[in-house]
Amino acid sequence: MRRTLAGALVFAATAVALAFLLFPIVAIFARVPPGRLVAQLSNPVVADALVVSLKTSAIAQALVLALGTPAAFVLATRRFPGRPLVVTLTELPLVLPPAVAGIGLIAAFGRFGLLGGTLSTLGIRLGLTQAAVVLAVAFVSSPLYLRQAIATFETVDPDVVAAARTLGAGPARTFFRVVLPLARGGLAAGAALSFARGLGEFGATIMFAGSLQGVTQTLPLAIYTEFAVDFDVTLAMSALLVVVSAALLVALKVTLQWQPSRPTSRFLFATSS
Amino acid sequence: MRRRRLALLGAVAALAAAIAGAALATRSSSPPRLTVFAAASLTDVLPRIDARERYSFGGSNALAAQVQQGLPADVFASANVTLPDQLYAAGLVDKPVLFTANALVLITRKGNPSRLHGVYGLDRPGLKIVMGAAGVPVGDYTRRVLARLGLSDLVARSASQETDVREVLGKIVLGEADAGFVYATDARAVKGEVAVFAIPPNAQPKVNYAAAAVNGGPNEAAAEAWVKRLQGRAAQKKLRAAGFLRTGR
C-alpha cells in the first residue's frame, strides 16, 4: 500500500517536472503559426540581431578555443601547488550571476575600470562596442569549455603520450597528432556547450556593451527590447534560439557518443587520424 | 533505496506545502498589497510616497506589454500618456489620470570631461551618446528633441539604445558613454555624479505621467483609490520634492 502510494507520488513528481520544463518551450511555438514565425525572421531587427549574435559568438568561440585549449592542457597535465584552486577559479564565472559578470567587466575594462586608463591611452574604448560583446560572451562561456577540456585531457593516457615521445615525436607533434585527436570528441562537446552558453548571454552584454541594433544587439537583447514593441517578433526570435540551442545540444550528444569510451579504443582513434 | 525514496517523498511534500502556503499567504492579508508597474523614472519617488506596495520598475513600454500579456498588475504608471491611453482603448485599464510631469535634460559625466556646452555640441565626431530606444518614452522624447534641434541623425549614430531611462543614466555615471538624455529627476537622483544641461525651451517636449488602474484584477477598487491618491496633496508634495513638475505646464 505504502509502496504504491510512494510510487504514484514519484511518478507524479516526474510528470510535473517534465511538463514544467517542456511547457514553456512548446508554448513559444504554439502561440504563433509556424508560417508567421518564419516570416518574422525577415524583420530587420531579427536579421541584424542574428548576424551580431553569430559574429560575436564565433569570434568569442575562436578566442576561447585558441587560448582555452592550451590552458586546459596545462591545467590537466601539470601538477602544481594550488592547482585545485586555480581550476576552481576558472569555473567561477560559470556560477556567477550574469549581472555580476557585467559589473566585473566594467570594473576591469570599463572607461574608469582598472585597465580603463591603460586602454584609453592606447586609444581603445571597449564599452558599448562589439568588442565588448565578444568579451562578455567569452567571459561567461569559456569556463564551460575549459572545464570540459580539462576533464578530457585528463583522460588521455599518459603512456600513449610517452610512447609517442619515445618514438621520436616532439612535444608539439605529440600534442597535435596524438593528444588532440584523442581529445577531439570531448573538446568538441565543450565547444558546443560554451557556444550555446555564449549565444544566450544577456546580463553582462547589456551592462557592458549596451544594445544597439546591428552593432551590439544580440538575439537575447533584441528579444528583451522587442518584447515591448512586437510580441510576435520576440516569439520568432525565441523560437529561433530554441531551434539553434536544440541543434547544439543534439550535436553535443552525438559528439559525446563518438568519443572513445573504452580505453581499448583509444589506440584505434589515435592511429586512424 | 528505501531512504532515497523517503527523501524524495519528503521533498515532494515540502514542495506541496510551500505551494499551499504561498496560495494562502496571498489570500489572507487585508487591505491588499498592490502590484504597481511604474516607469523607471519613478523608481525613487514612488516608494517614498507609499512604501507598502510591490513595485516593478522598467521601461513604460515593456511594462505596458506585460499588462497586455496579462501579467497581474494592479496599477500601471507610465512616463507618457500614449501607452496608458492605448491600454485604455484596448479595455485593459481604467481611464488614465495625469498625475505629474517632468523635463528632459542632457547629462554628461561629472566634471564634464567631454567639454560639452549643451545640446549643440552633440554632433562632434567620436562622442558616444546613449538614448532610450524607440517606443521607450524617454527614447521618443529624445527623438522629438533632436528633431526639433535638427540633430536627428544623432539617433543613427548613438552608441546604445536602452530599454529604460535608468539604463541611460547608468551608462553615463559609469563613464561608458559621454552624453545622454534623461529626465531632470533622474539627473537629480545621482546629483554630483553627472553634469546637467538644460534643453532649449523651444525643443523641450511635454513629459506628462499618467497612471491607471488595471481592469479585472482582484484589487481593482483599491487600485483605483491608489491612482486617485497620486493626485492628492501628500503624493504631490513628495513628487515636487523629488523634482517632478505640475502636469500640463
Coordinates of C-alpha atoms in Angstrom, one line a residue:
Chain A
M1 CA 0.0 0.0 0.0
R2 CA 2.7 2.5 1.1
R3 CA 4.8 1.3 -1.8
T4 CA 2.1 2.1 -4.4
L5 CA 1.4 5.5 -2.8
A6 CA 5.1 6.4 -2.9
G7 CA 5.3 5.1 -6.4
A8 CA 2.4 7.2 -7.5
L9 CA 3.9 10.3 -5.9
V10 CA 7.3 9.8 -7.5
F11 CA 5.5 9.3 -10.9
A12 CA 3.5 12.5 -10.3
A13 CA 6.6 14.4 -9.4
T14 CA 8.4 13.2 -12.6
A15 CA 5.4 14.1 -14.7
V16 CA 5.2 17.6 -13.2
A17 CA 8.9 18.2 -13.6
L18 CA 8.9 17.1 -17.3
A19 CA 5.8 19.1 -18.1
F20 CA 7.1 22.2 -16.3
L21 CA 10.3 22.0 -18.3
L22 CA 8.7 21.4 -21.7
F23 CA 5.6 23.5 -21.5
P24 CA 7.1 27.0 -21.9
I25 CA 9.2 25.8 -24.9
V26 CA 6.1 24.3 -26.5
A27 CA 4.2 27.5 -25.8
I28 CA 6.7 29.5 -27.8
F29 CA 5.8 27.5 -30.9
A30 CA 2.1 27.2 -30.1
R31 CA 1.3 30.9 -29.8
V32 CA 2.0 31.8 -33.4
P33 CA 1.6 29.6 -36.5
P34 CA 5.0 28.4 -37.9
G35 CA 4.4 30.3 -41.2
R36 CA 4.2 33.6 -39.4
L37 CA 7.2 32.7 -37.2
V38 CA 9.3 32.2 -40.3
A39 CA 8.0 35.4 -41.9
Q40 CA 9.0 37.4 -38.8
L41 CA 12.6 36.2 -39.3
S42 CA 13.0 38.6 -42.2
N43 CA 12.3 41.5 -39.9
P44 CA 15.5 43.7 -40.0
V45 CA 15.7 43.7 -36.2
V46 CA 15.9 39.9 -36.2
A47 CA 18.2 39.7 -39.2
D48 CA 20.6 42.2 -37.6
A49 CA 20.5 40.5 -34.2
L50 CA 21.2 37.1 -35.8
V51 CA 24.3 38.5 -37.6
V52 CA 25.6 40.2 -34.4
S53 CA 25.0 37.1 -32.4
L54 CA 26.7 34.7 -34.8
K55 CA 29.6 37.1 -35.4
T56 CA 30.3 37.8 -31.8
S57 CA 29.8 34.2 -30.7
A58 CA 32.1 32.9 -33.5
I59 CA 34.9 35.4 -32.5
A60 CA 34.5 34.7 -28.8
Q61 CA 34.5 31.0 -29.5
A62 CA 37.7 31.2 -31.6
L63 CA 39.4 33.1 -28.8
V64 CA 38.1 30.5 -26.2
L65 CA 39.4 27.6 -28.3
A66 CA 42.8 29.3 -29.1
L67 CA 43.5 30.3 -25.5
G68 CA 41.5 27.8 -23.7
T69 CA 42.9 24.6 -25.3
P70 CA 46.5 25.2 -24.2
A71 CA 45.4 26.5 -20.8
A72 CA 43.2 23.4 -20.3
F73 CA 46.1 21.1 -21.4
V74 CA 48.5 22.7 -18.9
L75 CA 45.9 22.5 -16.1
A76 CA 45.1 18.9 -16.9
T77 CA 48.7 17.6 -17.2
R78 CA 50.8 19.7 -14.8
R79 CA 50.6 19.1 -11.1
F80 CA 51.5 22.2 -9.1
P81 CA 50.6 23.6 -5.7
G82 CA 47.3 25.4 -5.7
R83 CA 46.1 23.7 -8.8
P84 CA 42.7 22.8 -7.5
L85 CA 42.3 26.4 -6.5
V86 CA 43.2 27.6 -10.0
V87 CA 40.8 25.1 -11.6
T88 CA 38.0 26.2 -9.3
L89 CA 38.7 29.9 -10.1
T90 CA 38.3 29.2 -13.8
E91 CA 34.9 27.7 -13.1
L92 CA 33.8 30.7 -11.1
P93 CA 32.3 32.7 -14.0
L94 CA 30.1 29.7 -14.7
V95 CA 28.2 30.1 -11.4
L96 CA 28.4 33.8 -11.3
P97 CA 25.2 35.8 -11.9
P98 CA 25.5 37.4 -15.4
A99 CA 24.9 40.9 -13.8
V100 CA 28.0 40.3 -11.6
A101 CA 29.9 39.4 -14.7
G102 CA 28.8 42.7 -16.3
I103 CA 29.9 44.7 -13.3
G104 CA 33.2 42.8 -13.2
L105 CA 33.9 43.6 -16.9
I106 CA 33.0 47.3 -16.4
A107 CA 35.2 47.4 -13.3
A108 CA 38.1 45.8 -15.2
F109 CA 37.8 47.1 -18.8
G110 CA 35.4 50.0 -18.5
R111 CA 36.5 53.5 -19.1
F112 CA 37.1 54.1 -15.4
G113 CA 38.0 50.5 -14.7
L114 CA 41.3 49.1 -13.6
L115 CA 42.6 48.7 -17.1
G116 CA 40.5 51.6 -18.5
G117 CA 43.3 54.1 -18.2
T118 CA 45.8 51.9 -20.0
L119 CA 43.3 51.1 -22.7
S120 CA 42.4 54.7 -23.3
T121 CA 46.0 55.8 -23.7
L122 CA 46.1 53.2 -26.4
G123 CA 43.0 54.8 -27.9
I124 CA 40.8 51.9 -27.0
R125 CA 37.3 52.3 -25.5
L126 CA 35.7 48.9 -25.1
G127 CA 32.4 49.9 -23.5
L128 CA 29.4 49.9 -25.8
T129 CA 31.3 48.3 -28.7
Q130 CA 31.1 45.0 -30.5
A131 CA 34.4 44.0 -28.9
A132 CA 32.6 44.4 -25.5
V133 CA 30.0 41.9 -26.6
V134 CA 32.8 39.4 -27.5
L135 CA 34.5 39.9 -24.1
A136 CA 31.2 39.4 -22.3
V137 CA 30.4 36.3 -24.3
A138 CA 33.9 34.9 -23.9
F139 CA 33.9 35.6 -20.2
V140 CA 30.7 33.7 -19.4
S141 CA 31.2 30.9 -21.9
S142 CA 34.9 30.0 -21.6
P143 CA 34.6 28.2 -18.3
L144 CA 32.3 25.6 -19.8
Y145 CA 34.9 24.8 -22.5
L146 CA 37.8 24.9 -20.0
R147 CA 36.0 22.5 -17.7
Q148 CA 35.2 20.0 -20.3
A149 CA 38.6 20.3 -22.0
I150 CA 40.5 19.8 -18.7
A151 CA 38.4 16.7 -18.0
T152 CA 39.0 15.4 -21.5
F153 CA 42.8 16.0 -21.4
E154 CA 42.9 14.2 -18.1
T155 CA 41.5 11.0 -19.7
V156 CA 44.3 10.9 -22.3
D157 CA 46.5 8.0 -21.3
P158 CA 50.0 9.4 -20.4
D159 CA 51.5 6.2 -21.6
V160 CA 50.3 6.9 -25.1
V161 CA 51.9 10.4 -24.9
A162 CA 55.1 8.8 -23.6
A163 CA 55.1 6.3 -26.4
A164 CA 54.8 9.0 -29.0
R165 CA 57.7 10.8 -27.4
T166 CA 59.9 7.7 -27.3
L167 CA 59.1 7.1 -30.9
G168 CA 60.7 10.4 -31.7
A169 CA 57.7 12.9 -31.9
G170 CA 58.4 16.3 -30.4
P171 CA 56.1 17.8 -27.9
A172 CA 54.2 19.9 -30.5
R173 CA 53.9 16.9 -32.9
T174 CA 52.8 14.7 -30.0
F175 CA 50.1 17.3 -29.0
F176 CA 48.7 17.8 -32.4
R177 CA 49.0 14.2 -33.7
V178 CA 48.2 12.2 -30.6
V179 CA 46.7 14.2 -27.8
L180 CA 44.4 16.4 -29.8
P181 CA 42.9 13.6 -31.9
L182 CA 42.3 11.6 -28.7
A183 CA 40.6 14.5 -27.0
R184 CA 38.7 15.6 -30.1
G185 CA 35.2 14.4 -29.0
G186 CA 35.4 15.9 -25.6
L187 CA 36.8 19.2 -26.9
A188 CA 34.0 19.4 -29.4
A189 CA 31.5 18.8 -26.7
G190 CA 33.0 21.6 -24.6
A191 CA 33.0 23.9 -27.6
A192 CA 29.3 23.2 -28.3
L193 CA 28.4 23.8 -24.7
S194 CA 30.3 27.1 -24.4
F195 CA 29.0 28.2 -27.8
A196 CA 25.4 27.6 -26.7
R197 CA 26.0 29.5 -23.4
G198 CA 27.6 32.4 -25.3
L199 CA 24.7 32.6 -27.7
G200 CA 22.4 33.1 -24.8
E201 CA 24.5 35.7 -23.0
F202 CA 22.4 38.6 -21.8
G203 CA 23.2 40.2 -18.5
A204 CA 26.9 41.0 -18.9
T205 CA 26.3 42.1 -22.5
I206 CA 23.5 44.6 -21.8
M207 CA 25.5 46.1 -19.0
F208 CA 28.9 46.4 -20.6
A209 CA 28.1 46.5 -24.3
G210 CA 24.7 48.2 -24.4
S211 CA 22.2 47.5 -27.0
L212 CA 22.4 48.9 -30.5
Q213 CA 20.8 47.3 -33.5
G214 CA 23.3 45.9 -35.9
V215 CA 26.3 46.5 -33.5
T216 CA 25.8 45.2 -30.0
Q217 CA 22.2 44.0 -30.0
T218 CA 22.4 40.2 -29.9
L219 CA 19.4 37.9 -30.2
P220 CA 18.7 37.8 -26.4
L221 CA 19.0 41.6 -26.2
A222 CA 16.7 42.0 -29.2
I223 CA 14.2 39.7 -27.6
Y224 CA 14.3 41.9 -24.5
T225 CA 13.9 45.1 -26.4
E226 CA 11.3 43.9 -28.9
F227 CA 9.1 42.4 -26.1
A228 CA 7.8 45.9 -25.6
V229 CA 7.3 46.5 -29.3
D230 CA 6.1 43.4 -31.0
F231 CA 5.4 40.2 -29.2
D232 CA 5.3 38.1 -32.4
V233 CA 8.8 39.1 -33.3
T234 CA 10.0 38.2 -29.8
L235 CA 8.3 34.8 -30.2
A236 CA 10.0 34.3 -33.6
M237 CA 13.5 35.1 -32.2
S238 CA 12.8 32.9 -29.2
A239 CA 11.8 30.0 -31.4
L240 CA 14.9 30.6 -33.5
L241 CA 17.1 30.4 -30.4
V242 CA 15.3 27.2 -29.2
V243 CA 16.0 25.6 -32.5
V244 CA 19.6 26.6 -32.6
S245 CA 20.1 25.5 -28.9
A246 CA 18.4 22.2 -29.5
A247 CA 20.6 21.6 -32.6
L248 CA 23.7 22.4 -30.5
L249 CA 22.5 20.0 -27.8
V250 CA 21.9 17.2 -30.3
A251 CA 25.3 17.8 -31.8
L252 CA 26.8 17.7 -28.3
K253 CA 25.2 14.4 -27.5
V254 CA 26.3 12.9 -30.9
T255 CA 29.9 14.0 -30.4
L256 CA 30.0 12.6 -26.9
Q257 CA 28.7 9.3 -28.3
W258 CA 31.6 9.2 -30.8
Q259 CA 34.1 9.9 -28.1
P260 CA 36.0 6.7 -27.3
S261 CA 34.6 5.4 -24.1
R262 CA 36.7 2.3 -23.5
P263 CA 40.4 2.5 -23.0
T264 CA 41.0 -0.1 -25.7
S265 CA 39.5 2.0 -28.4
R266 CA 42.0 4.9 -27.8
F267 CA 44.7 3.4 -29.9
L268 CA 42.4 2.9 -32.8
F269 CA 41.3 6.5 -32.5
A270 CA 44.9 7.8 -32.4
T271 CA 46.3 5.8 -35.3
S272 CA 43.4 6.4 -37.6
S273 CA 43.9 10.2 -37.6
Chain B
M1 CA 16.9 2.6 -1.7
R2 CA 14.2 3.0 0.9
R3 CA 15.8 6.0 2.4
R4 CA 16.2 7.7 -1.0
R5 CA 12.5 7.1 -1.7
L6 CA 11.6 8.6 1.7
A7 CA 13.8 11.7 0.9
L8 CA 12.1 12.2 -2.4
L9 CA 8.7 11.8 -0.7
G10 CA 9.7 14.4 1.8
A11 CA 10.8 16.8 -0.9
V12 CA 7.5 16.4 -2.8
A13 CA 5.6 17.0 0.4
A14 CA 7.7 20.1 1.2
L15 CA 7.1 21.5 -2.3
A16 CA 3.3 20.9 -1.9
A17 CA 3.3 22.6 1.5
A18 CA 5.2 25.6 0.1
I19 CA 2.8 26.0 -2.8
A20 CA -0.2 25.7 -0.5
G21 CA 1.4 28.2 1.9
A22 CA 2.1 30.7 -0.9
A23 CA -1.5 30.4 -2.0
L24 CA -2.8 31.0 1.5
A25 CA -0.5 34.0 2.0
T26 CA -1.9 35.8 -1.0
R27 CA -5.4 35.4 0.4
S28 CA -5.1 36.4 4.0
S29 CA -3.7 40.0 4.4
S30 CA -6.1 42.9 4.2
P31 CA -6.1 45.5 2.8
P32 CA -4.4 44.1 -0.3
R33 CA -0.8 44.9 -1.2
L34 CA -1.0 46.3 -4.7
T35 CA 1.4 45.4 -7.6
V36 CA 2.4 48.7 -9.3
F37 CA 4.1 48.6 -12.7
A38 CA 5.8 52.0 -12.9
A39 CA 8.1 53.9 -15.2
A40 CA 11.8 53.6 -14.3
S41 CA 12.0 57.3 -13.6
L42 CA 9.6 56.8 -10.7
T43 CA 11.9 54.3 -9.0
D44 CA 13.0 56.6 -6.2
V45 CA 9.8 58.6 -5.6
L46 CA 7.0 56.0 -5.5
P47 CA 8.3 54.0 -2.6
R48 CA 8.7 57.4 -0.8
I49 CA 5.0 58.1 -1.4
D50 CA 3.9 54.6 -0.4
A51 CA 6.4 52.1 0.8
R52 CA 3.8 49.3 1.2
E53 CA 3.1 48.3 -2.3
R54 CA 5.0 45.9 -4.6
Y55 CA 6.7 47.8 -7.4
S56 CA 8.0 46.7 -10.7
F57 CA 10.0 49.5 -12.4
G58 CA 11.1 49.4 -16.0
G59 CA 10.6 50.9 -19.4
S60 CA 7.0 52.0 -19.6
N61 CA 6.5 50.3 -22.9
A62 CA 7.9 47.0 -21.6
L63 CA 5.5 47.3 -18.6
A64 CA 2.6 48.1 -21.0
A65 CA 3.5 44.9 -23.0
Q66 CA 3.5 42.9 -19.8
V67 CA 0.0 44.3 -18.9
Q68 CA -1.1 43.3 -22.4
Q69 CA 0.3 39.8 -21.9
G70 CA -1.8 39.5 -18.8
L71 CA 0.8 39.9 -16.0
P72 CA -1.0 40.6 -12.8
A73 CA -0.5 44.3 -12.3
D74 CA -3.0 46.4 -10.3
V75 CA -1.7 49.8 -11.4
F76 CA 0.2 51.0 -14.4
A77 CA 2.1 54.3 -14.1
S78 CA 3.7 55.5 -17.4
A79 CA 6.2 58.2 -18.3
N80 CA 3.9 59.2 -21.1
V81 CA 0.2 59.4 -21.8
T82 CA 0.2 57.4 -25.1
L83 CA 0.8 54.0 -23.5
P84 CA -1.9 54.1 -20.8
D85 CA -4.3 55.6 -23.5
Q86 CA -3.6 52.6 -25.7
L87 CA -4.3 50.2 -22.9
Y88 CA -7.4 52.1 -22.1
A89 CA -8.6 51.9 -25.7
A90 CA -8.0 48.2 -25.6
G91 CA -10.1 47.9 -22.5
L92 CA -7.3 46.8 -20.3
V93 CA -7.1 49.7 -17.8
D94 CA -9.4 52.4 -16.4
K95 CA -9.3 55.9 -17.8
P96 CA -5.7 57.2 -17.3
V97 CA -5.1 60.0 -14.9
L98 CA -2.4 62.6 -15.3
F99 CA -0.5 62.9 -12.1
T100 CA 2.8 64.6 -12.7
A101 CA 5.3 65.9 -15.3
N102 CA 9.0 66.0 -15.9
A103 CA 11.5 67.7 -18.1
L104 CA 14.2 66.2 -20.4
V105 CA 17.8 67.2 -19.8
L106 CA 21.1 66.4 -21.3
I107 CA 23.7 64.9 -19.0
T108 CA 27.4 64.1 -19.1
R109 CA 29.7 62.7 -16.5
K110 CA 30.6 64.9 -13.6
G111 CA 33.3 67.4 -14.4
N112 CA 32.2 67.4 -18.0
P113 CA 35.2 65.5 -19.3
S114 CA 33.9 65.8 -22.9
R115 CA 33.7 69.6 -22.6
L116 CA 30.2 69.8 -23.8
H117 CA 28.5 73.2 -23.7
G118 CA 25.0 71.9 -24.3
V119 CA 22.9 70.2 -26.9
Y120 CA 24.6 72.0 -29.8
G121 CA 28.0 70.3 -29.4
L122 CA 26.5 66.8 -29.7
D123 CA 27.3 66.2 -33.3
R124 CA 31.0 66.3 -32.6
P125 CA 32.6 63.1 -34.1
G126 CA 33.6 60.4 -31.6
L127 CA 31.2 61.4 -28.9
K128 CA 29.4 58.4 -27.5
I129 CA 25.7 59.2 -27.0
V130 CA 23.2 56.9 -25.4
M131 CA 19.5 57.2 -25.5
G132 CA 16.3 55.3 -24.9
A133 CA 15.1 53.0 -27.7
A134 CA 12.2 54.0 -29.9
G135 CA 9.0 53.2 -28.1
V136 CA 10.5 53.7 -24.7
P137 CA 9.1 57.1 -23.5
V138 CA 12.4 58.7 -22.9
G139 CA 13.6 57.5 -26.3
D140 CA 10.6 59.0 -28.0
Y141 CA 11.1 62.3 -26.2
T142 CA 14.8 62.3 -27.1
R143 CA 13.9 61.8 -30.8
R144 CA 11.5 64.7 -30.6
V145 CA 14.1 67.0 -29.1
L146 CA 16.7 66.0 -31.6
A147 CA 14.2 66.5 -34.5
R148 CA 13.4 70.0 -33.2
L149 CA 17.1 70.8 -32.9
G150 CA 17.8 69.5 -36.4
L151 CA 20.0 66.8 -34.9
S152 CA 18.0 63.7 -35.9
D153 CA 21.0 62.0 -37.5
L154 CA 22.4 61.5 -34.0
V155 CA 19.8 58.7 -33.5
A156 CA 21.6 56.5 -36.0
R157 CA 25.0 57.5 -34.6
S158 CA 24.1 56.6 -31.0
A159 CA 26.3 54.1 -29.1
S160 CA 23.4 52.3 -27.4
Q161 CA 19.6 52.3 -27.3
E162 CA 18.5 51.5 -23.8
T163 CA 15.3 50.0 -22.6
D164 CA 14.6 52.5 -19.8
V165 CA 15.9 55.8 -18.6
R166 CA 17.8 54.3 -15.7
E167 CA 19.9 52.3 -18.1
V168 CA 20.8 55.5 -19.9
L169 CA 21.7 57.1 -16.6
G170 CA 23.9 54.1 -15.6
K171 CA 25.9 54.3 -18.8
I172 CA 26.8 57.9 -18.2
V173 CA 27.5 57.5 -14.5
L174 CA 29.8 54.6 -15.2
G175 CA 31.5 56.6 -18.0
E176 CA 30.8 54.1 -20.7
A177 CA 29.0 56.8 -22.7
D178 CA 29.8 60.5 -22.9
A179 CA 26.3 62.0 -23.0
G180 CA 22.7 61.0 -22.8
F181 CA 19.1 62.3 -22.4
V182 CA 17.3 61.6 -19.2
Y183 CA 14.6 63.2 -17.1
A184 CA 15.6 66.1 -14.8
T185 CA 14.6 63.9 -11.8
D186 CA 17.0 61.1 -12.8
A187 CA 19.8 63.6 -13.0
R188 CA 18.9 64.8 -9.6
A189 CA 18.8 61.3 -8.2
V190 CA 22.6 61.0 -8.9
K191 CA 23.4 64.6 -8.1
G192 CA 27.2 65.1 -8.1
E193 CA 27.7 62.2 -10.5
V194 CA 26.6 64.0 -13.6
A195 CA 26.7 67.5 -15.1
V196 CA 23.3 68.6 -16.4
F197 CA 22.5 70.8 -19.4
A198 CA 19.0 72.2 -19.9
I199 CA 17.3 71.7 -23.3
P200 CA 16.3 74.9 -25.1
P201 CA 12.7 75.6 -24.2
N202 CA 11.5 75.6 -27.8
A203 CA 12.8 72.0 -28.1
Q204 CA 11.6 70.7 -24.7
P205 CA 8.9 68.1 -25.1
K206 CA 5.9 67.8 -22.9
V207 CA 6.7 65.0 -20.5
N208 CA 3.4 64.0 -18.7
Y209 CA 2.9 61.0 -16.5
A210 CA -0.3 59.1 -16.5
A211 CA -1.5 56.2 -14.2
A212 CA -4.4 53.9 -14.5
A213 CA -5.9 51.0 -12.5
V214 CA -5.7 47.7 -14.4
N215 CA -9.1 46.1 -15.1
G216 CA -10.2 42.7 -14.0
G217 CA -7.8 42.3 -11.1
P218 CA -8.9 41.2 -7.6
N219 CA -7.8 44.6 -6.1
E220 CA -9.4 46.9 -8.7
A221 CA -11.2 49.1 -6.2
A222 CA -8.0 49.6 -4.1
A223 CA -6.1 50.3 -7.3
E224 CA -8.5 53.0 -8.4
A225 CA -8.2 54.6 -5.0
W226 CA -4.4 54.4 -5.1
V227 CA -4.3 56.1 -8.5
K228 CA -6.6 58.9 -7.2
R229 CA -4.3 59.3 -4.2
L230 CA -1.4 60.1 -6.6
Q231 CA -3.2 63.4 -7.3
G232 CA -3.6 64.1 -3.6
R233 CA -1.6 66.7 -1.7
A234 CA 0.7 64.3 0.1
A235 CA 1.8 62.5 -3.0
Q236 CA 2.1 65.7 -5.0
K237 CA 4.4 67.2 -2.2
K238 CA 6.7 64.1 -2.4
L239 CA 6.7 64.3 -6.2
R240 CA 7.6 68.0 -6.2
A241 CA 10.3 67.4 -3.6
A242 CA 11.9 64.9 -6.0
G243 CA 11.9 67.5 -8.8
F244 CA 8.8 66.4 -10.6
L245 CA 6.6 69.2 -12.1
R246 CA 3.0 70.1 -12.2
T247 CA 1.1 68.5 -15.1
G248 CA 0.2 70.4 -18.2
R249 CA 2.7 73.2 -17.9

